[in-house]
Short mmCIF file of C-alpha atoms in Angstrom, two decimals:
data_model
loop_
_atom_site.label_atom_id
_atom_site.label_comp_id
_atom_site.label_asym_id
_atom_site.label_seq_id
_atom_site.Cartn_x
_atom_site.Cartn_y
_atom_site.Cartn_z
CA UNK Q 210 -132.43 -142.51 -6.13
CA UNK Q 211 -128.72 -141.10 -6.45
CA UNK Q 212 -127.42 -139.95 -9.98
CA UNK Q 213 -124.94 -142.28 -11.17
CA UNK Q 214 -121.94 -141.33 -13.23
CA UNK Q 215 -121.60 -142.90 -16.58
CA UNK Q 216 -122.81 -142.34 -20.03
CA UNK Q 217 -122.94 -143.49 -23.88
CA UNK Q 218 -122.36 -142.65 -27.28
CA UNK Q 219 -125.00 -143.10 -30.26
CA UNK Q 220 -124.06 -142.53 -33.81
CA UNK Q 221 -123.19 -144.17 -37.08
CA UNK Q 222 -121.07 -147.53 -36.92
CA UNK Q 223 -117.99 -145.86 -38.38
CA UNK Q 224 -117.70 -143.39 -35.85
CA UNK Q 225 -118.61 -145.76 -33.20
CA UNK Q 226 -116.02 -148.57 -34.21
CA UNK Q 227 -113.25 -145.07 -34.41
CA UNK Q 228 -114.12 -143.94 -30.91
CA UNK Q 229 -113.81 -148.00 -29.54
CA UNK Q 230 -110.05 -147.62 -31.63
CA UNK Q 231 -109.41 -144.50 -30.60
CA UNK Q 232 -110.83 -144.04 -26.98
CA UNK Q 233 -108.80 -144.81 -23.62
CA UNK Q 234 -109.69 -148.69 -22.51
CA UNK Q 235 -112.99 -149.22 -21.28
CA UNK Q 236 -112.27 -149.51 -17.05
CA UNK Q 237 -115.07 -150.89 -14.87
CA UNK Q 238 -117.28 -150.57 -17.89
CA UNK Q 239 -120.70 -152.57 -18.33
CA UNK Q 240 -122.94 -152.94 -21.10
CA UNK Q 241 -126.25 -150.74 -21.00
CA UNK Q 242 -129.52 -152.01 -20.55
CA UNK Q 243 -131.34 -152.73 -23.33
CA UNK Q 244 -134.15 -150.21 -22.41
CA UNK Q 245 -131.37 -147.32 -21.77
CA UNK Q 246 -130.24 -148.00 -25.77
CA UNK Q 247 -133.89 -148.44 -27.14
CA UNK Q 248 -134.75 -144.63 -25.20
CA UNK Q 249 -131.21 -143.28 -26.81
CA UNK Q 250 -132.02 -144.18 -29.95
CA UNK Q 251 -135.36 -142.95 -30.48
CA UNK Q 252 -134.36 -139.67 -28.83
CA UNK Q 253 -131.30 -139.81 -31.55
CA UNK Q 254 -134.56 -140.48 -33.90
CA UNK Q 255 -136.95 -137.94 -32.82
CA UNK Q 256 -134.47 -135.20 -32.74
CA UNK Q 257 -132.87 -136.04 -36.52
CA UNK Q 258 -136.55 -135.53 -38.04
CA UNK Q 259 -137.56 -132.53 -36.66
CA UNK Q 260 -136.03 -129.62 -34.95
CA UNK Q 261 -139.56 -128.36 -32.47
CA UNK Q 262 -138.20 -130.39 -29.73
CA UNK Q 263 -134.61 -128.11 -29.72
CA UNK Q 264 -136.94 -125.22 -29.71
CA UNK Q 265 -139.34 -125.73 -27.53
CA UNK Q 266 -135.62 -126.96 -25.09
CA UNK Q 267 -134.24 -123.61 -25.95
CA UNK Q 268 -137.20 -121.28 -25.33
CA UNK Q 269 -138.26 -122.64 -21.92
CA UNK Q 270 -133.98 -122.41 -21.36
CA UNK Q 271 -134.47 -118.93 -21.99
CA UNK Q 272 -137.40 -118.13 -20.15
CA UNK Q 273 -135.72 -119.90 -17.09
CA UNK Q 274 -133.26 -118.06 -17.25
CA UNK Q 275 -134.61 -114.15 -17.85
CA UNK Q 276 -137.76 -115.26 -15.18
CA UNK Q 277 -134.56 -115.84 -12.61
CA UNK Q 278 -132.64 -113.29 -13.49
CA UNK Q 279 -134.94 -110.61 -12.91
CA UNK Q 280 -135.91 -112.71 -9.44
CA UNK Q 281 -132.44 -111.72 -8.59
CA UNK Q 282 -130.31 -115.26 -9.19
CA UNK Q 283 -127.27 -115.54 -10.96
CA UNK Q 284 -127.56 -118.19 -13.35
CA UNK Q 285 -123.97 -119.95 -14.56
CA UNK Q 286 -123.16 -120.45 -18.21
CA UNK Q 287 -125.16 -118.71 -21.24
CA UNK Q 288 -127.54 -120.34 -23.95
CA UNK Q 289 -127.29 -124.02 -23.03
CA UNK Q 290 -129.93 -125.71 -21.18
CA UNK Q 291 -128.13 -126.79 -17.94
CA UNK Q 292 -128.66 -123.62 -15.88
CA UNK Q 293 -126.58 -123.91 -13.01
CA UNK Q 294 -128.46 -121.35 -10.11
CA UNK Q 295 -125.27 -119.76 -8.19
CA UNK Q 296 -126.64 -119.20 -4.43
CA UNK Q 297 -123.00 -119.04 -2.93
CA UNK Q 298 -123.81 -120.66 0.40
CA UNK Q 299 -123.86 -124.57 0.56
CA UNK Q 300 -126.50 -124.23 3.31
CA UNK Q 301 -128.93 -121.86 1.44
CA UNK Q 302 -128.49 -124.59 -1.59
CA UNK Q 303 -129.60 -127.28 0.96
CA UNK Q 304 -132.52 -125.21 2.06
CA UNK Q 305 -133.48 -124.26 -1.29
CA UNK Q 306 -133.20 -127.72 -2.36
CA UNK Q 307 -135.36 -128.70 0.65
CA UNK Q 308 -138.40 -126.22 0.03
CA UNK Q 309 -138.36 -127.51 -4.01
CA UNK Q 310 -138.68 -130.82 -2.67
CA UNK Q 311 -141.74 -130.25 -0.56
CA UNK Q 312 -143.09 -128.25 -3.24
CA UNK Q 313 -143.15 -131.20 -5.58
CA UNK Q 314 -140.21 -129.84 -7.72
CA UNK Q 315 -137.43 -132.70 -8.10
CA UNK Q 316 -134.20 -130.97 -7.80
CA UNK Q 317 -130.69 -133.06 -8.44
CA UNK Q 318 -129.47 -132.19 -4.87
CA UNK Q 319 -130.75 -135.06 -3.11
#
């Protein structure tokens, strides 16, 4: 299934009702599911109480990044947890993307 653009913002009322004053005119805009908000939320929820599920993102992020590093890949960006694998060639990204595929990895390159 493609990756389709969009996206949302969750936060208190106030700054919700400044953004909707504030932000360009909603174009070609729909409402999201009800299942899409519910997920937000609680992942708004889960990551206010407790800060192990930032952790646990940012030490697999770094050991992503050293374990490919030393395999010889650049890897775009710095800390963050998007780690964009620089291969220079669109074909060797296709192939790559291929061979993760049949390996059961699900890259974003479909």
């Amino acid at each position: 299934m493609p990756l389709l653009p969009g996206g949302y913002t969750v936060g208190p009322k106030p700054l919700i009702d400044l953004l909707r004053q504030r932000s360009r005119p909603y174009l070609f805009s729909n409402a999201l599911p009800p299942p899409v908000v519910g997920c937000a939320t609680r992942a708004v929820e889960l990551l206010l109480a407790s800060n192990e599920i930032a952790q646990s993102m940012t030490a697999k992020t770094m050991r992503f990044r050293n374990k490919m590093t030393q395999a010889g890949f650049t890897i775009s960006g710095s800390s963050h947890p998007i780690c964009p694998v620089m291969l220079g060639d669109a074909r060797l990204a296709s192939l790559m993307a291929d061979d993760m595929l049949k390996h059961g990895e699900m890259p974003y390159l479909r």
